[in-house]
Coordinates of C-alpha atoms and ligand atoms in Angstrom, one line a residue:
M1 CA -16.1 7.0 -25.6
Y2 CA -13.8 4.9 -23.5
I3 CA -10.0 4.3 -23.8
W4 CA -10.8 1.5 -21.4
K5 CA -11.8 -1.7 -23.2
S6 CA -12.0 -5.2 -22.0
L7 CA -9.4 -7.6 -23.4
T8 CA -9.1 -11.3 -23.6
T9 CA -6.7 -13.2 -21.4
N10 CA -4.5 -13.8 -24.4
Q11 CA -4.4 -10.1 -25.4
I12 CA -3.5 -9.2 -21.8
K13 CA -0.7 -11.8 -21.8
E14 CA 0.7 -10.6 -25.1
R15 CA 0.6 -7.0 -24.0
I16 CA 2.4 -7.6 -20.7
F17 CA 5.1 -9.9 -22.1
S18 CA 5.9 -7.5 -25.0
A19 CA 6.1 -4.7 -22.4
L20 CA 8.5 -6.8 -20.3
Q21 CA 10.6 -7.3 -23.4
K22 CA 11.0 -3.6 -23.9
N23 CA 12.4 -3.3 -20.4
V24 CA 16.1 -4.0 -19.7
D25 CA 16.9 -7.7 -19.4
Y26 CA 19.8 -8.1 -17.0
K27 CA 20.7 -11.5 -18.6
E28 CA 20.8 -10.3 -22.2
R29 CA 22.5 -7.0 -21.7
T30 CA 25.4 -6.1 -19.4
I31 CA 24.0 -3.5 -17.0
L32 CA 26.7 -2.3 -14.6
G33 CA 25.3 0.8 -13.1
V34 CA 22.0 0.2 -11.3
P35 CA 21.4 -1.3 -7.8
A36 CA 18.6 -3.4 -9.2
S37 CA 18.1 -6.8 -10.8
H38 CA 15.6 -9.6 -11.4
L39 CA 14.6 -11.5 -8.3
D40 CA 17.2 -13.7 -6.7
E41 CA 17.3 -16.8 -9.0
K42 CA 18.4 -19.3 -6.3
V43 CA 15.0 -18.6 -4.8
F44 CA 12.8 -17.4 -7.6
N45 CA 13.8 -19.5 -10.6
R46 CA 12.5 -17.8 -13.8
D47 CA 12.7 -20.9 -16.0
M48 CA 9.7 -22.4 -14.2
G49 CA 7.3 -23.5 -16.9
F50 CA 4.2 -21.9 -15.6
L51 CA 5.6 -18.4 -15.7
E52 CA 5.0 -18.4 -19.4
D53 CA 1.3 -18.3 -18.7
A54 CA 1.5 -16.0 -15.7
P55 CA 2.2 -12.4 -16.8
F56 CA 1.8 -11.0 -13.3
L57 CA 4.1 -13.5 -11.6
S58 CA 6.6 -12.9 -14.5
S59 CA 6.5 -9.2 -13.8
M60 CA 7.3 -9.9 -10.2
V61 CA 10.3 -12.0 -11.2
Y62 CA 11.6 -9.4 -13.7
N63 CA 11.0 -6.9 -11.0
P64 CA 10.8 -3.5 -12.9
N65 CA 11.4 -0.4 -10.8
H66 CA 8.8 2.3 -11.5
I67 CA 10.6 5.0 -9.5
G68 CA 9.3 8.5 -10.3
C69 CA 6.2 9.7 -12.2
H70 CA 5.9 8.5 -15.8
T71 CA 3.1 10.7 -17.1
M72 CA 5.4 13.7 -17.3
G73 CA 9.0 14.5 -18.3
E74 CA 11.7 11.8 -18.5
S75 CA 11.7 8.4 -16.8
E76 CA 14.2 5.7 -16.3
A77 CA 14.7 4.2 -19.8
F78 CA 15.6 0.7 -18.4
F79 CA 11.9 0.1 -17.6
A80 CA 10.2 2.0 -20.4
G81 CA 8.1 -1.0 -21.5
T82 CA 6.1 -1.5 -18.3
Q83 CA 6.0 2.2 -17.6
E84 CA 3.9 2.5 -20.7
I85 CA 1.3 0.2 -19.0
E86 CA 1.3 2.4 -15.9
K87 CA 0.8 5.5 -18.1
E88 CA -2.2 3.9 -19.8
L89 CA -3.6 2.8 -16.4
I90 CA -3.3 6.4 -15.1
E91 CA -5.1 7.8 -18.2
I92 CA -7.9 5.2 -17.9
V93 CA -8.5 6.1 -14.3
A94 CA -8.3 9.9 -14.9
V95 CA -10.5 9.9 -18.1
D96 CA -12.8 6.9 -18.0
I97 CA -13.4 6.8 -14.2
L98 CA -12.8 10.3 -13.0
K99 CA -14.1 12.1 -16.1
A100 CA -11.0 14.3 -16.8
E101 CA -10.3 15.6 -20.3
P102 CA -7.7 13.4 -22.1
N103 CA -4.1 14.1 -21.4
Q104 CA -4.9 16.6 -18.6
C105 CA -3.7 14.6 -15.6
D106 CA -0.5 13.2 -14.1
G107 CA -0.4 10.4 -11.6
Y108 CA 1.3 7.2 -10.3
V109 CA 0.7 4.0 -8.5
A110 CA 1.5 4.7 -4.8
S111 CA 2.0 2.3 -1.9
G112 CA -1.6 2.9 -0.8
G113 CA -4.3 5.5 -0.1
T114 CA -2.2 6.8 2.8
E115 CA 0.6 7.7 0.5
A116 CA -1.6 9.2 -2.2
N117 CA -3.3 11.4 0.4
I118 CA 0.0 12.5 1.8
Q119 CA 1.3 13.2 -1.7
A120 CA -1.7 15.5 -2.3
M121 CA -1.3 17.4 1.0
W122 CA 2.5 17.7 0.4
I123 CA 2.0 19.2 -3.0
Y124 CA -0.6 21.8 -1.8
R125 CA 1.5 22.7 1.3
N126 CA 4.5 23.3 -1.0
Y127 CA 2.3 25.3 -3.4
F128 CA 1.1 27.6 -0.7
K129 CA 4.6 28.1 0.6
K130 CA 6.2 28.7 -2.8
E131 CA 3.5 30.9 -4.4
F132 CA 2.3 32.8 -1.4
G133 CA 5.2 32.6 1.0
A134 CA 3.0 30.9 3.5
K135 CA 4.4 29.7 6.8
H136 CA 3.5 26.2 8.1
D137 CA 1.0 27.5 10.7
E138 CA -0.8 29.5 7.9
V139 CA -1.7 26.3 5.9
A140 CA -4.3 24.0 7.4
I141 CA -5.7 20.6 6.4
L142 CA -9.5 20.6 6.6
C143 CA -11.3 17.2 6.7
S144 CA -14.2 15.7 8.7
D145 CA -14.4 13.7 11.9
D146 CA -15.2 10.6 9.6
S147 CA -12.0 11.1 7.5
H148 CA -9.3 8.5 7.5
Y149 CA -6.4 8.7 9.9
S150 CA -4.0 9.5 7.1
M151 CA -5.0 13.1 7.5
P152 CA -3.8 13.6 11.1
K153 CA -0.8 11.5 10.0
A154 CA -0.1 13.9 7.2
A155 CA -0.6 16.9 9.5
N156 CA 2.1 15.5 11.7
I157 CA 4.6 14.7 9.0
L158 CA 4.0 17.9 7.1
N159 CA 4.0 19.9 10.3
I160 CA 0.8 21.9 9.6
P161 CA -2.4 22.2 11.6
L162 CA -5.5 20.1 11.1
I163 CA -9.2 21.2 11.3
S164 CA -11.6 18.3 11.7
A165 CA -15.2 19.3 10.8
A166 CA -18.0 18.0 13.0
V167 CA -20.5 15.6 11.4
D168 CA -24.1 14.8 12.2
D169 CA -24.4 11.5 14.0
N170 CA -27.3 10.3 11.8
T171 CA -26.6 11.7 8.4
R172 CA -22.7 11.7 8.7
L173 CA -22.8 15.0 6.8
V174 CA -20.5 17.9 7.8
D175 CA -22.5 20.4 9.9
P176 CA -22.3 23.7 7.9
V177 CA -23.0 25.9 11.0
K178 CA -20.3 24.4 13.1
L179 CA -17.9 24.5 10.2
Q180 CA -18.4 28.3 9.9
V181 CA -17.4 28.6 13.6
Q182 CA -14.4 26.3 13.2
L183 CA -13.2 28.2 10.1
K184 CA -13.6 31.6 11.8
E185 CA -11.6 30.4 14.7
A186 CA -8.8 29.0 12.5
K187 CA -8.7 32.3 10.6
E188 CA -8.3 34.2 13.9
N189 CA -5.4 31.8 14.7
G190 CA -3.6 32.9 11.5
V191 CA -4.7 30.2 9.0
K192 CA -4.8 31.7 5.4
H193 CA -4.7 28.7 3.1
V194 CA -6.7 25.5 3.4
I195 CA -6.1 22.0 2.0
V196 CA -9.6 20.4 1.8
I197 CA -10.0 16.7 1.8
V198 CA -13.4 15.7 0.6
N199 CA -14.5 12.1 1.3
M200 CA -15.8 10.0 -1.5
M201 CA -17.0 7.2 0.8
T202 CA -15.5 7.1 4.3
T203 CA -13.8 4.0 5.7
M204 CA -16.3 3.4 8.6
F205 CA -19.6 4.6 7.0
G206 CA -19.2 4.8 3.2
S207 CA -20.6 8.3 3.6
V208 CA -19.9 10.9 0.9
D209 CA -19.2 14.5 1.6
R210 CA -20.9 17.4 -0.1
I211 CA -18.1 19.4 -1.6
E212 CA -20.1 22.7 -1.6
T213 CA -20.5 22.5 2.2
Y214 CA -16.7 23.1 2.3
T215 CA -16.2 25.4 -0.6
E216 CA -19.1 27.7 0.3
A217 CA -18.0 28.0 3.9
L218 CA -14.4 28.7 2.8
K219 CA -15.5 31.4 0.3
E220 CA -17.7 33.0 2.9
C221 CA -14.7 33.1 5.3
G222 CA -12.5 34.5 2.5
L223 CA -10.0 31.6 2.8
D224 CA -7.9 30.4 -0.1
Y225 CA -8.2 26.6 -0.7
K226 CA -7.4 23.6 -2.9
V227 CA -9.5 20.4 -3.0
H228 CA -8.3 16.8 -2.9
V229 CA -10.9 14.0 -3.0
D230 CA -10.1 10.9 -0.9
G231 CA -11.6 8.0 -2.9
A232 CA -9.3 5.4 -1.4
Y233 CA -12.4 3.4 -0.5
G234 CA -14.9 4.8 -3.0
G235 CA -12.9 5.6 -6.1
F236 CA -13.7 2.3 -7.8
V237 CA -17.3 2.2 -6.5
Y238 CA -18.9 5.6 -6.3
P239 CA -18.3 6.8 -9.9
F240 CA -20.1 3.7 -11.0
S241 CA -23.0 3.7 -8.5
D242 CA -23.9 7.4 -8.6
D243 CA -24.0 9.1 -12.0
K244 CA -24.6 12.5 -10.5
S245 CA -21.4 12.7 -8.6
D246 CA -19.8 16.1 -8.4
L247 CA -16.6 14.7 -6.8
L248 CA -14.9 13.9 -10.1
L249 CA -12.5 15.8 -12.3
D250 CA -15.2 17.3 -14.5
N251 CA -15.8 19.5 -11.5
P252 CA -13.2 22.3 -11.7
E253 CA -13.1 22.6 -7.9
V254 CA -11.6 19.1 -7.7
N255 CA -7.8 19.2 -8.2
S256 CA -6.6 15.7 -7.3
V257 CA -8.0 12.3 -6.3
T258 CA -6.9 9.2 -4.3
L259 CA -8.1 5.7 -5.2
D260 CA -7.1 2.3 -3.7
A261 CA -7.0 -0.7 -6.0
H262 CA -6.1 -3.0 -3.1
K263 CA -9.6 -2.5 -1.6
M264 CA -12.6 -3.0 -3.9
V265 CA -10.5 -4.0 -6.9
Q266 CA -8.8 -6.9 -5.1
A267 CA -5.3 -6.0 -6.4
P268 CA -2.2 -6.9 -4.4
F269 CA -1.3 -4.5 -1.5
G270 CA 0.8 -1.6 -2.7
T271 CA -1.7 -0.3 -5.2
G272 CA -2.9 3.1 -4.2
I273 CA -3.5 5.5 -7.1
F274 CA -2.8 9.2 -7.1
I275 CA -4.3 11.4 -9.9
I276 CA -3.7 15.2 -10.2
R277 CA -4.3 17.9 -12.8
K278 CA -1.2 18.7 -15.0
E279 CA 1.3 21.3 -13.8
W280 CA 0.9 20.3 -10.1
M281 CA 3.3 17.4 -9.6
Q282 CA 6.2 19.9 -9.8
Y283 CA 5.5 21.2 -6.3
A284 CA 6.7 17.8 -5.0
T285 CA 9.8 17.4 -7.3
T286 CA 12.9 16.7 -5.4
E287 CA 15.7 18.5 -7.4
E288 CA 18.3 16.6 -5.4
A289 CA 17.2 13.3 -7.0
Q290 CA 19.7 13.7 -9.7
Y291 CA 20.7 10.1 -10.2
V292 CA 17.0 9.3 -11.2
E293 CA 16.3 10.0 -14.9
G294 CA 13.6 12.7 -14.8
M295 CA 14.1 13.1 -11.0
D296 CA 11.4 12.2 -8.5
A297 CA 8.2 13.9 -7.6
T298 CA 6.7 11.1 -5.5
V299 CA 6.7 10.3 -1.8
I300 CA 7.8 6.8 -2.2
G301 CA 11.0 6.5 -4.4
S302 CA 11.6 2.9 -5.7
R303 CA 8.4 1.0 -6.3
S304 CA 7.4 -2.2 -8.0
G305 CA 6.1 -2.0 -11.6
A306 CA 4.3 -5.3 -11.1
N307 CA 1.8 -3.4 -8.9
A308 CA 0.7 -1.1 -11.8
I309 CA 0.5 -4.2 -14.1
S310 CA -1.8 -6.0 -11.6
I311 CA -4.3 -3.1 -11.6
W312 CA -4.1 -2.8 -15.4
M313 CA -4.8 -6.5 -15.8
I314 CA -7.8 -6.5 -13.5
L315 CA -9.4 -3.4 -15.2
M316 CA -8.7 -4.8 -18.7
T317 CA -10.3 -8.2 -17.7
Y318 CA -13.5 -6.6 -16.7
G319 CA -13.8 -3.6 -19.0
P320 CA -15.9 -0.6 -18.0
H321 CA -19.3 -2.4 -18.5
G322 CA -18.1 -5.5 -16.6
W323 CA -16.9 -3.3 -13.7
F324 CA -20.2 -1.4 -13.7
E325 CA -22.1 -4.7 -13.4
K326 CA -19.9 -5.9 -10.6
I327 CA -20.5 -2.8 -8.5
H328 CA -24.2 -3.0 -9.1
I329 CA -24.4 -6.6 -8.0
L330 CA -22.6 -5.6 -4.7
N331 CA -25.0 -2.8 -4.2
Y332 CA -28.0 -5.0 -4.9
R333 CA -26.8 -7.4 -2.1
T334 CA -26.3 -4.4 0.2
S335 CA -29.9 -3.3 -0.4
W336 CA -31.0 -6.8 0.4
L337 CA -29.1 -6.6 3.7
C338 CA -30.7 -3.2 4.5
E339 CA -34.2 -4.6 3.9
Q340 CA -33.6 -7.4 6.4
L341 CA -32.2 -4.9 8.9
D342 CA -35.3 -2.7 8.5
E343 CA -37.5 -5.6 9.2
L344 CA -35.6 -6.4 12.3
G345 CA -35.6 -2.8 13.5
V346 CA -31.8 -2.6 13.5
E347 CA -30.6 1.0 13.1
Y348 CA -27.9 1.6 10.6
Y349 CA -26.3 4.1 8.2
R350 CA -25.9 3.4 4.5
H351 CA -25.3 5.8 1.7
P352 CA -27.6 4.8 -1.1
A353 CA -24.7 4.3 -3.6
S354 CA -22.5 2.4 -1.2
N355 CA -21.8 -1.3 -0.4
L356 CA -21.1 -0.6 3.2
V357 CA -23.6 -0.9 6.1
T358 CA -22.7 0.5 9.5
M359 CA -25.0 -0.7 12.3
R360 CA -25.5 0.9 15.7
A361 CA -23.6 -1.4 18.1
A362 CA -26.6 -1.5 20.6
H363 CA -28.3 -3.9 18.2
I364 CA -25.4 -6.3 17.6
P365 CA -24.2 -8.5 20.5
A366 CA -20.4 -8.7 20.6
D367 CA -20.4 -12.5 20.2
I368 CA -22.3 -12.3 16.9
A369 CA -20.1 -9.5 15.7
H370 CA -17.1 -11.7 16.5
K371 CA -18.6 -14.8 14.8
Y372 CA -19.1 -13.0 11.5
G373 CA -16.0 -10.9 11.5
I374 CA -17.9 -7.6 11.7
V375 CA -15.7 -4.7 12.3
P376 CA -16.2 -2.1 15.2
D377 CA -15.5 1.6 14.9
S378 CA -13.2 1.3 17.9
H379 CA -11.4 -1.7 19.4
N380 CA -12.1 -0.5 23.0
D381 CA -14.7 -2.0 25.3
N382 CA -17.7 -0.2 24.0
P383 CA -17.9 0.4 20.3
K384 CA -20.7 2.6 18.9
W385 CA -20.9 1.0 15.4
Y386 CA -20.2 -2.2 13.6
K387 CA -19.8 -2.3 9.8
I388 CA -20.4 -4.9 7.1
V389 CA -18.5 -4.4 3.8
V390 CA -20.2 -6.2 0.9
M391 CA -17.3 -7.4 -1.1
G392 CA -17.2 -10.0 -3.9
H393 CA -16.9 -12.9 -1.3
V394 CA -19.9 -11.6 0.7
T395 CA -22.9 -13.1 -1.0
V396 CA -26.6 -13.2 0.2
D397 CA -25.9 -16.8 1.3
H398 CA -23.2 -15.5 3.6
L399 CA -25.3 -12.7 5.0
L400 CA -28.3 -15.0 5.7
P401 CA -27.0 -16.8 8.8
F402 CA -26.1 -13.5 10.3
I403 CA -29.6 -12.2 9.8
E404 CA -31.1 -15.5 11.2
D405 CA -28.9 -15.2 14.3
L406 CA -30.2 -11.6 14.9
K407 CA -33.8 -12.9 14.4
K408 CA -33.3 -15.5 17.1
I409 CA -32.1 -13.0 19.6
K410 CA -35.1 -10.8 18.9
Q411 CA -37.4 -13.7 19.6
Ligands
LIG501 C1 -8.2 2.8 3.4 C2 -8.4 4.2 3.3 C3 -7.3 5.1 3.3 C4 -5.8 4.6 3.4 O1 -5.5 3.6 2.5 P1 -4.3 2.6 2.7 O2 -4.3 2.0 1.4 O3 -4.6 1.7 3.9 O4 -3.1 3.4 3.0 C5 -7.5 6.4 3.1 N1 -8.7 6.9 3.0 C6 -9.8 6.1 3.1 C7 -11.2 6.7 3.0 C8 -9.7 4.7 3.2 O5 -10.8 3.9 3.3

């Protein structure tokens, strides 16, 4: 049973405009106390006729502030109408995509995957400090060599150590034997609590971690841990392309998840999504945020409500079945590409449920990579890998000339 159902364009329009009406209208009511307003009307005239048919652009012009987290406690009453839409979005993502039980999660629309990951690590660091009196060098982040750079960034901001697990060069899986050694060493250095970041599709390879590689090694070492899943890339792909996934919230080991709507969902930038089980956001509450109704438990502070609306509109336009079909079409094209590469003898990595193909650079001349906008693992002089991301705009007709160019070189 889904809460998520596809809606018609008119239904979507009605819903957004009625939500905007429940927000404060600075023109209709005298609002003296907030440092916020609609967009500057000398520049962004809101009487433009087409805005009536453009719910997203209208939301931009009305400019609601979704400061704080709306799935719990109190929120700013001025923007209650559009906050409802964000709440519904968070519940759809938690329940219909990540398989949580209804009403068991909190979450919000973050500026991106980086912020959502930092939010998770911030919460767990504070949890280990508050509940166990842990010192900073006793709490470590554990991720893999293929993890996104937001993990070292977070280690730097949060002032805690980072353990990067070695991966196999062919399978991109974390090496369990090396991990044991790394964890023993960390324990000897005083680490007691571990924030585990499990990849649900990595940025460069689309590879997916085995959660039990981490959890078994940590249990064996006697280290306390909490698990966050980084689905910034894969959150809107993998749950639809692999129905045996154990990286979702129906697995009690998983406590929180990041997704990015500005990647595969093609939403505007500023649409990361953070989802966490209930009772955990409190570890990030800033008590000093007294002027914000309900206070603030997010990294970001003020943020645009239009971003949440854009994600909600896209998901409602497709519905769960439409989204499933979209992902499977992308994966079909990816399989087509892999068959061509097999015939050409080009070595590559592809996770069977992913729309990302990462080729060994030795097979791809730099001029061809440049011609087709194929991205290297490193912008230095000798990259090891080049990746193709099969997005909506990357059709078989677009892939064909690339394959033909490779064929010519081979001859
Ligand atoms: C893109 C990405 C991020 C960071 O997301 P931003 O939206 O760029 O902040 C984090 N993790 C993974 C796996 C990603 O692909």
